[in-house]
PDB file of C-alpha atoms in Angstrom:
ATOM      1  CA  MET A   1     -72.216  -2.580  -9.769  1.00 40.00           C
ATOM      2  CA  ASN A   2     -71.307  -5.808 -11.468  1.00 43.00           C
ATOM      3  CA  ILE A   3     -68.951  -3.892 -13.860  1.00 40.00           C
ATOM      4  CA  VAL A   4     -67.440  -2.372 -10.787  1.00 36.00           C
ATOM      5  CA  PHE A   5     -66.833  -5.766  -9.024  1.00 34.00           C
ATOM      6  CA  ALA A   6     -65.435  -7.383 -12.125  1.00 37.00           C
ATOM      7  CA  ARG A   7     -62.812  -4.624 -12.398  1.00 39.00           C
ATOM      8  CA  LEU A   8     -61.996  -5.026  -8.799  1.00 34.00           C
ATOM      9  CA  ALA A   9     -61.719  -8.867  -9.200  1.00 37.00           C
ATOM     10  CA  ALA A  10     -59.339  -8.345 -12.282  1.00 37.00           C
ATOM     11  CA  ILE A  11     -57.147  -5.960 -10.309  1.00 33.00           C
ATOM     12  CA  VAL A  12     -56.926  -8.422  -7.413  1.00 34.00           C
ATOM     13  CA  LEU A  13     -56.100 -11.154  -9.746  1.00 35.00           C
ATOM     14  CA  ALA A  14     -53.450  -9.147 -11.498  1.00 35.00           C
ATOM     15  CA  VAL A  15     -51.786  -8.313  -8.189  1.00 34.00           C
ATOM     16  CA  ALA A  16     -51.921 -12.107  -7.159  1.00 34.00           C
ATOM     17  CA  LEU A  17     -50.421 -13.230 -10.384  1.00 35.00           C
ATOM     18  CA  ALA A  18     -47.648 -10.635 -10.396  1.00 38.00           C
ATOM     19  CA  THR A  19     -44.030 -11.838  -9.531  1.00 41.00           C
ATOM     20  CA  PRO A  20     -43.159 -10.051  -6.249  1.00 46.00           C
ATOM     21  CA  ALA A  21     -39.947  -7.991  -6.236  1.00 47.00           C
ATOM     22  CA  GLN A  22     -37.292 -10.070  -4.333  1.00 59.00           C
ATOM     23  CA  ALA A  23     -36.091  -8.064  -1.283  1.00 83.00           C
ATOM     24  CA  VAL A  24     -32.351  -7.723  -0.787  1.00 94.00           C
ATOM     25  CA  GLU A  25     -31.459  -8.886   2.789  1.00 95.00           C
ATOM     26  CA  ARG A  26     -28.609  -7.594   4.821  1.00 96.00           C
ATOM     27  CA  LEU A  27     -27.174 -10.535   6.825  1.00 96.00           C
ATOM     28  CA  MET A  28     -24.215 -11.470   9.014  1.00 94.00           C
ATOM     29  CA  VAL A  29     -22.480 -14.757   9.420  1.00 93.00           C
ATOM     30  CA  THR A  30     -19.609 -15.626  11.868  1.00 91.00           C
ATOM     31  CA  LEU A  31     -16.581 -17.262  10.285  1.00 86.00           C
ATOM     32  CA  ALA A  32     -14.522 -20.063  11.451  1.00 86.00           C
ATOM     33  CA  ASP A  33     -11.922 -17.724  12.925  1.00 80.00           C
ATOM     34  CA  ASN A  34     -14.882 -16.067  15.111  1.00 84.00           C
ATOM     35  CA  SER A  35     -14.888 -12.765  13.102  1.00 81.00           C
ATOM     36  CA  ASP A  36     -18.253 -11.454  11.756  1.00 85.00           C
ATOM     37  CA  ILE A  37     -18.854 -10.500   8.107  1.00 88.00           C
ATOM     38  CA  TYR A  38     -21.754  -8.714   6.549  1.00 92.00           C
ATOM     39  CA  TYR A  39     -23.285  -9.686   3.352  1.00 95.00           C
ATOM     40  CA  ALA A  40     -26.181  -8.825   1.022  1.00 97.00           C
ATOM     41  CA  LEU A  41     -28.361 -11.706  -0.331  1.00 98.00           C
ATOM     42  CA  ALA A  42     -30.911 -11.847  -3.158  1.00 98.00           C
ATOM     43  CA  LEU A  43     -32.653 -15.129  -3.721  1.00 98.00           C
ATOM     44  CA  PRO A  44     -34.427 -15.817  -7.076  1.00 97.00           C
ATOM     45  CA  PRO A  45     -38.210 -16.004  -7.475  1.00 97.00           C
ATOM     46  CA  GLY A  46     -39.746 -19.274  -6.347  1.00 96.00           C
ATOM     47  CA  TYR A  47     -36.493 -20.175  -4.353  1.00 97.00           C
ATOM     48  CA  ASP A  48     -36.610 -23.825  -3.232  1.00 97.00           C
ATOM     49  CA  ALA A  49     -33.609 -24.881  -0.908  1.00 97.00           C
ATOM     50  CA  ALA A  50     -34.040 -28.450  -2.084  1.00 97.00           C
ATOM     51  CA  LYS A  51     -32.760 -27.314  -5.460  1.00 98.00           C
ATOM     52  CA  THR A  52     -29.316 -26.054  -6.522  1.00 98.00           C
ATOM     53  CA  TYR A  53     -28.784 -22.567  -8.331  1.00 98.00           C
ATOM     54  CA  PRO A  54     -26.067 -20.756 -10.014  1.00 98.00           C
ATOM     55  CA  THR A  55     -24.681 -18.312  -7.482  1.00 98.00           C
ATOM     56  CA  LEU A  56     -22.920 -14.999  -8.075  1.00 98.00           C
ATOM     57  CA  LEU A  57     -20.396 -13.486  -5.539  1.00 97.00           C
ATOM     58  CA  ALA A  58     -19.982  -9.690  -5.761  1.00 96.00           C
ATOM     59  CA  ILE A  59     -17.301  -7.694  -4.265  1.00 93.00           C
ATOM     60  CA  PRO A  60     -17.925  -3.942  -4.184  1.00 92.00           C
ATOM     61  CA  GLY A  61     -15.429  -1.205  -4.866  1.00 88.00           C
ATOM     62  CA  GLY A  62     -14.435   1.821  -2.751  1.00 83.00           C
ATOM     63  CA  GLU A  63     -14.121   1.007   0.897  1.00 80.00           C
ATOM     64  CA  GLN A  64     -15.957  -2.390   0.175  1.00 83.00           C
ATOM     65  CA  THR A  65     -18.830  -1.743   2.713  1.00 87.00           C
ATOM     66  CA  ILE A  66     -21.982  -3.338   3.298  1.00 91.00           C
ATOM     67  CA  GLU A  67     -23.714  -0.526   1.701  1.00 93.00           C
ATOM     68  CA  GLY A  68     -21.683  -0.873  -1.375  1.00 92.00           C
ATOM     69  CA  ALA A  69     -22.404  -4.675  -1.431  1.00 94.00           C
ATOM     70  CA  MET A  70     -26.241  -3.918  -0.954  1.00 96.00           C
ATOM     71  CA  SER A  71     -26.132  -1.522  -3.827  1.00 95.00           C
ATOM     72  CA  MET A  72     -24.541  -4.205  -6.135  1.00 96.00           C
ATOM     73  CA  VAL A  73     -26.940  -6.856  -5.276  1.00 97.00           C
ATOM     74  CA  GLU A  74     -29.912  -4.492  -5.627  1.00 97.00           C
ATOM     75  CA  ARG A  75     -28.620  -3.661  -9.151  1.00 96.00           C
ATOM     76  CA  PHE A  76     -28.007  -7.157 -10.220  1.00 97.00           C
ATOM     77  CA  GLU A  77     -31.108  -8.649  -8.621  1.00 97.00           C
ATOM     78  CA  PRO A  78     -33.691  -8.032 -11.683  1.00 96.00           C
ATOM     79  CA  GLU A  79     -31.326  -9.851 -14.183  1.00 97.00           C
ATOM     80  CA  ALA A  80     -30.161 -12.481 -11.728  1.00 98.00           C
ATOM     81  CA  GLY A  81     -33.676 -13.262 -10.723  1.00 97.00           C
ATOM     82  CA  ALA A  82     -34.833 -13.636 -14.346  1.00 97.00           C
ATOM     83  CA  ARG A  83     -32.001 -16.295 -14.712  1.00 97.00           C
ATOM     84  CA  GLY A  84     -32.762 -18.184 -11.525  1.00 98.00           C
ATOM     85  CA  MET A  85     -29.653 -16.990  -9.818  1.00 98.00           C
ATOM     86  CA  ILE A  86     -28.568 -16.400  -6.267  1.00 98.00           C
ATOM     87  CA  VAL A  87     -26.600 -13.140  -5.812  1.00 98.00           C
ATOM     88  CA  ILE A  88     -24.299 -12.644  -2.639  1.00 98.00           C
ATOM     89  CA  GLY A  89     -22.473  -9.247  -2.073  1.00 96.00           C
ATOM     90  CA  VAL A  90     -19.820  -9.386   0.484  1.00 92.00           C
ATOM     91  CA  SER A  91     -18.405  -6.668   2.657  1.00 87.00           C
ATOM     92  CA  THR A  92     -14.759  -7.070   3.369  1.00 72.00           C
ATOM     93  CA  GLU A  93     -14.327  -4.091   5.223  1.00 61.00           C
ATOM     94  CA  TYR A  94     -12.536  -4.650   8.640  1.00 56.00           C
ATOM     95  CA  ASN A  95     -12.471  -1.204  10.643  1.00 51.00           C
ATOM     96  CA  GLY A  96     -11.475   0.628   7.564  1.00 52.00           C
ATOM     97  CA  VAL A  97      -8.969  -2.007   6.196  1.00 52.00           C
ATOM     98  CA  ARG A  98      -9.778  -3.836   2.988  1.00 54.00           C
ATOM     99  CA  PRO A  99      -8.312  -7.287   3.630  1.00 54.00           C
ATOM    100  CA  MET A 100      -8.524  -8.288  -0.022  1.00 56.00           C
ATOM    101  CA  TYR A 101      -7.173  -5.198  -1.609  1.00 53.00           C
ATOM    102  CA  GLY A 102      -3.806  -3.625  -2.079  1.00 50.00           C
ATOM    103  CA  PRO A 103      -1.120  -4.240   0.637  1.00 47.00           C
ATOM    104  CA  TYR A 104      -3.648  -5.901   2.868  1.00 47.00           C
ATOM    105  CA  ALA A 105      -4.051  -8.959   1.141  1.00 49.00           C
ATOM    106  CA  ASP A 106      -5.709 -11.680   3.235  1.00 59.00           C
ATOM    107  CA  ASP A 107      -5.781 -15.317   2.195  1.00 64.00           C
ATOM    108  CA  THR A 108      -8.445 -16.527   4.458  1.00 75.00           C
ATOM    109  CA  LEU A 109     -11.361 -14.015   4.547  1.00 80.00           C
ATOM    110  CA  ILE A 110     -13.167 -15.093   1.371  1.00 85.00           C
ATOM    111  CA  PRO A 111     -12.495 -18.860   1.556  1.00 88.00           C
ATOM    112  CA  GLN A 112     -13.942 -18.776   5.088  1.00 88.00           C
ATOM    113  CA  PHE A 113     -16.926 -16.911   3.974  1.00 90.00           C
ATOM    114  CA  LEU A 114     -17.679 -19.113   0.936  1.00 94.00           C
ATOM    115  CA  ALA A 115     -17.371 -22.173   3.273  1.00 95.00           C
ATOM    116  CA  GLU A 116     -20.232 -20.583   5.284  1.00 96.00           C
ATOM    117  CA  MET A 117     -22.289 -19.664   2.211  1.00 97.00           C
ATOM    118  CA  LEU A 118     -22.031 -23.297   0.931  1.00 98.00           C
ATOM    119  CA  LYS A 119     -23.537 -24.488   4.245  1.00 97.00           C
ATOM    120  CA  LEU A 120     -26.409 -22.039   4.008  1.00 98.00           C
ATOM    121  CA  TYR A 121     -27.298 -22.015   0.393  1.00 98.00           C
ATOM    122  CA  PRO A 122     -27.650 -24.741  -2.405  1.00 98.00           C
ATOM    123  CA  VAL A 123     -24.824 -23.386  -4.660  1.00 98.00           C
ATOM    124  CA  GLU A 124     -24.740 -25.230  -8.117  1.00 98.00           C
ATOM    125  CA  GLY A 125     -21.627 -27.349  -8.332  1.00 97.00           C
ATOM    126  CA  GLY A 126     -20.130 -25.838  -5.234  1.00 98.00           C
ATOM    127  CA  GLN A 127     -18.685 -22.965  -7.211  1.00 97.00           C
ATOM    128  CA  PHE A 128     -19.370 -19.290  -7.548  1.00 98.00           C
ATOM    129  CA  TYR A 129     -19.382 -16.900 -10.419  1.00 98.00           C
ATOM    130  CA  LEU A 130     -17.301 -13.994  -9.306  1.00 96.00           C
ATOM    131  CA  THR A 131     -17.430 -10.366  -9.995  1.00 97.00           C
ATOM    132  CA  GLY A 132     -15.995  -7.023  -8.587  1.00 94.00           C
ATOM    133  CA  HIS A 133     -15.871  -3.364  -9.431  1.00 95.00           C
ATOM    134  CA  SER A 134     -12.816  -1.169  -9.090  1.00 94.00           C
ATOM    135  CA  ALA A 135     -10.992  -2.257  -5.841  1.00 88.00           C
ATOM    136  CA  GLY A 136     -13.541  -5.206  -5.640  1.00 90.00           C
ATOM    137  CA  GLY A 137     -12.382  -6.187  -9.226  1.00 92.00           C
ATOM    138  CA  GLU A 138      -8.742  -6.300  -8.102  1.00 91.00           C
ATOM    139  CA  SER A 139      -9.997  -8.332  -5.123  1.00 88.00           C
ATOM    140  CA  SER A 140     -11.806 -10.770  -7.237  1.00 91.00           C
ATOM    141  CA  LEU A 141      -8.775 -11.470  -9.355  1.00 93.00           C
ATOM    142  CA  ARG A 142      -6.414 -11.885  -6.214  1.00 90.00           C
ATOM    143  CA  VAL A 143      -8.821 -14.294  -4.439  1.00 90.00           C
ATOM    144  CA  ALA A 144      -9.226 -16.240  -7.568  1.00 93.00           C
ATOM    145  CA  ILE A 145      -5.488 -16.667  -8.186  1.00 93.00           C
ATOM    146  CA  ARG A 146      -5.214 -17.962  -4.593  1.00 90.00           C
ATOM    147  CA  HIS A 147      -8.514 -20.250  -4.815  1.00 92.00           C
ATOM    148  CA  PRO A 148      -9.381 -20.866  -8.293  1.00 94.00           C
ATOM    149  CA  GLU A 149     -11.119 -24.046  -7.301  1.00 95.00           C
ATOM    150  CA  LEU A 150     -13.900 -22.020  -5.770  1.00 95.00           C
ATOM    151  CA  PHE A 151     -15.007 -20.109  -8.927  1.00 96.00           C
ATOM    152  CA  ARG A 152     -16.556 -20.755 -12.219  1.00 97.00           C
ATOM    153  CA  SER A 153     -15.876 -17.624 -14.110  1.00 97.00           C
ATOM    154  CA  ILE A 154     -14.857 -13.983 -13.255  1.00 97.00           C
ATOM    155  CA  VAL A 155     -16.226 -10.575 -14.627  1.00 98.00           C
ATOM    156  CA  SER A 156     -14.120  -7.682 -13.345  1.00 97.00           C
ATOM    157  CA  THR A 157     -14.941  -4.056 -14.299  1.00 98.00           C
ATOM    158  CA  SER A 158     -13.002  -0.894 -13.944  1.00 97.00           C
ATOM    159  CA  SER A 159     -10.139  -2.706 -12.278  1.00 95.00           C
ATOM    160  CA  TYR A 160      -6.854  -4.730 -13.053  1.00 95.00           C
ATOM    161  CA  LEU A 161      -4.439  -7.052 -11.391  1.00 95.00           C
ATOM    162  CA  ALA A 162      -2.240  -5.725  -8.648  1.00 90.00           C
ATOM    163  CA  ASP A 163       1.294  -5.468  -9.656  1.00 91.00           C
ATOM    164  CA  ALA A 164       2.206  -8.162  -7.123  1.00 88.00           C
ATOM    165  CA  ASP A 165      -0.223 -10.652  -8.773  1.00 91.00           C
ATOM    166  CA  LEU A 166       0.859  -9.961 -12.379  1.00 95.00           C
ATOM    167  CA  PRO A 167       3.559 -12.775 -12.356  1.00 95.00           C
ATOM    168  CA  ASN A 168       1.193 -15.319 -10.489  1.00 94.00           C
ATOM    169  CA  VAL A 169      -1.779 -15.498 -12.859  1.00 96.00           C
ATOM    170  CA  ALA A 170      -1.156 -19.112 -14.108  1.00 97.00           C
ATOM    171  CA  PRO A 171      -3.871 -20.490 -11.738  1.00 96.00           C
ATOM    172  CA  LEU A 172      -6.412 -18.571 -13.599  1.00 96.00           C
ATOM    173  CA  LYS A 173      -5.803 -20.365 -16.868  1.00 94.00           C
ATOM    174  CA  ASP A 174      -9.011 -22.596 -16.635  1.00 92.00           C
ATOM    175  CA  LEU A 175     -11.258 -19.918 -15.706  1.00 95.00           C
ATOM    176  CA  PRO A 176     -12.944 -17.764 -18.220  1.00 97.00           C
ATOM    177  CA  ILE A 177     -12.274 -14.085 -17.401  1.00 98.00           C
ATOM    178  CA  SER A 178     -13.743 -10.872 -18.641  1.00 98.00           C
ATOM    179  CA  LEU A 179     -11.993  -7.597 -17.863  1.00 98.00           C
ATOM    180  CA  MET A 180     -13.667  -4.362 -18.802  1.00 98.00           C
ATOM    181  CA  VAL A 181     -12.787  -0.607 -18.216  1.00 98.00           C
ATOM    182  CA  GLY A 182     -14.362   2.525 -19.488  1.00 98.00           C
ATOM    183  CA  GLY A 183     -13.004   4.382 -22.462  1.00 98.00           C
ATOM    184  CA  GLU A 184     -13.079   7.500 -20.460  1.00 98.00           C
ATOM    185  CA  ASP A 185     -11.451   6.088 -17.511  1.00 98.00           C
ATOM    186  CA  THR A 186      -7.859   6.500 -18.827  1.00 98.00           C
ATOM    187  CA  ALA A 187      -6.120   6.201 -15.649  1.00 97.00           C
ATOM    188  CA  TYR A 188      -6.960   2.648 -15.666  1.00 97.00           C
ATOM    189  CA  HIS A 189      -6.005   1.908 -19.026  1.00 98.00           C
ATOM    190  CA  PRO A 190      -2.203   1.076 -18.520  1.00 98.00           C
ATOM    191  CA  GLY A 191      -3.075  -1.335 -15.681  1.00 97.00           C
ATOM    192  CA  ALA A 192      -5.810  -3.040 -17.637  1.00 98.00           C
ATOM    193  CA  GLU A 193      -3.343  -3.508 -20.589  1.00 98.00           C
ATOM    194  CA  GLN A 194      -0.651  -4.891 -18.188  1.00 98.00           C
ATOM    195  CA  SER A 195      -3.320  -7.384 -17.092  1.00 98.00           C
ATOM    196  CA  ARG A 196      -4.402  -8.139 -20.557  1.00 98.00           C
ATOM    197  CA  GLN A 197      -0.850  -9.088 -21.559  1.00 98.00           C
ATOM    198  CA  ALA A 198      -0.115 -11.152 -18.241  1.00 98.00           C
ATOM    199  CA  LEU A 199      -3.554 -13.072 -18.556  1.00 98.00           C
ATOM    200  CA  LEU A 200      -3.099 -13.956 -22.361  1.00 98.00           C
ATOM    201  CA  ALA A 201       0.534 -14.949 -21.871  1.00 97.00           C
ATOM    202  CA  ALA A 202      -0.591 -17.475 -19.231  1.00 97.00           C
ATOM    203  CA  GLY A 203      -3.124 -18.929 -21.515  1.00 97.00           C
ATOM    204  CA  VAL A 204      -6.160 -17.476 -19.809  1.00 96.00           C
ATOM    205  CA  ASP A 205      -9.477 -17.440 -21.717  1.00 96.00           C
ATOM    206  CA  LEU A 206      -9.881 -13.832 -21.707  1.00 97.00           C
ATOM    207  CA  TYR A 207     -12.457 -11.186 -22.851  1.00 97.00           C
ATOM    208  CA  PHE A 208     -11.144  -7.917 -22.812  1.00 98.00           C
ATOM    209  CA  GLU A 209     -12.834  -4.608 -23.691  1.00 98.00           C
ATOM    210  CA  ILE A 210     -12.401  -0.852 -23.331  1.00 98.00           C
ATOM    211  CA  ARG A 211     -15.878   0.412 -23.565  1.00 97.00           C
ATOM    212  CA  PRO A 212     -16.270   3.664 -25.526  1.00 96.00           C
ATOM    213  CA  GLY A 213     -17.749   6.422 -23.573  1.00 96.00           C
ATOM    214  CA  ASP A 214     -17.826   4.631 -20.219  1.00 98.00           C
ATOM    215  CA  THR A 215     -16.384   6.389 -17.117  1.00 98.00           C
ATOM    216  CA  HIS A 216     -15.375   4.477 -13.980  1.00 97.00           C
ATOM    217  CA  SER A 217     -18.930   3.767 -12.977  1.00 96.00           C
ATOM    218  CA  MET A 218     -19.452   1.769 -16.221  1.00 97.00           C
ATOM    219  CA  ASN A 219     -22.994   3.049 -16.799  1.00 96.00           C
ATOM    220  CA  SER A 220     -23.462   1.125 -20.030  1.00 97.00           C
ATOM    221  CA  LEU A 221     -23.597  -2.030 -17.903  1.00 97.00           C
ATOM    222  CA  ARG A 222     -26.432  -0.663 -15.743  1.00 95.00           C
ATOM    223  CA  SER A 223     -29.224  -0.601 -18.253  1.00 95.00           C
ATOM    224  CA  PRO A 224     -31.322  -3.782 -18.896  1.00 96.00           C
ATOM    225  CA  GLU A 225     -29.398  -4.525 -22.140  1.00 97.00           C
ATOM    226  CA  GLY A 226     -26.033  -3.879 -20.329  1.00 97.00           C
ATOM    227  CA  LEU A 227     -26.972  -6.206 -17.538  1.00 97.00           C
ATOM    228  CA  ALA A 228     -28.006  -8.964 -19.956  1.00 97.00           C
ATOM    229  CA  PHE A 229     -24.521  -8.710 -21.638  1.00 97.00           C
ATOM    230  CA  PHE A 230     -22.908  -8.662 -18.286  1.00 98.00           C
ATOM    231  CA  PHE A 231     -24.525 -11.791 -17.087  1.00 98.00           C
ATOM    232  CA  ASP A 232     -24.064 -13.480 -20.452  1.00 97.00           C
ATOM    233  CA  LEU A 233     -20.307 -13.078 -19.871  1.00 97.00           C
ATOM    234  CA  PHE A 234     -20.410 -15.416 -16.928  1.00 95.00           C
ATOM    235  CA  THR A 235     -21.435 -18.368 -19.201  1.00 91.00           C
ATOM    236  CA  ARG A 236     -19.771 -17.321 -22.380  1.00 85.00           C
ATOM    237  CA  LYS A 237     -18.389 -20.182 -24.436  1.00 67.00           C
ATOM    238  CA  ALA A 238     -14.533 -20.498 -24.243  1.00 56.00           C
ATOM    239  CA  ASN A 239     -12.575 -19.043 -26.998  1.00 55.00           C
TER     240      ASN A 239
END
């Protein structure tokens, strides 16, 4: 019986000492213009509102829905949590229209949203790391061109600059930018190359890669090793 109780005690202790998985929350905030926006949130283990944390803003691809934002944050959370980072995924869907993508460019949505995030969470330095995939990657580059002061660096995947933004990349020159597309995602190669040329011509600190074997989903960045590499890009040293 003593052996049984000892084993049970060991199990209870192991469970108590284990770091619990951080739940990804689905939340809503009302912006200054009275519009509501949904976002996904993952806080690091041991989160303390009295401290400040490096914070990643993630913009999903596709229709940029809250479900897409939740999926991104859930995928990023283990690596972000290990690094003591907050992750926020934002849905920019407004009744089927993507305000930060294509012809629907909106210069107010993300700045309003980030102003609210700064009120709610202790963002280190008052600036965000920024990432986006596909349509979200184009959105991330677009918003950073218009508001570079809000961001620390950008990692954009399976995307490129919108044609209308190609001549306007000078505001990005002080932001480290990483742009990656899949080797098998050939439809995106011409746009990515145009973006590479425009960013380098503007003096941007650019990491550019066409990753062999990857499709649009960029599966190589979803493994633990791939995620570690992905997060390293946010804080890489300037060239």
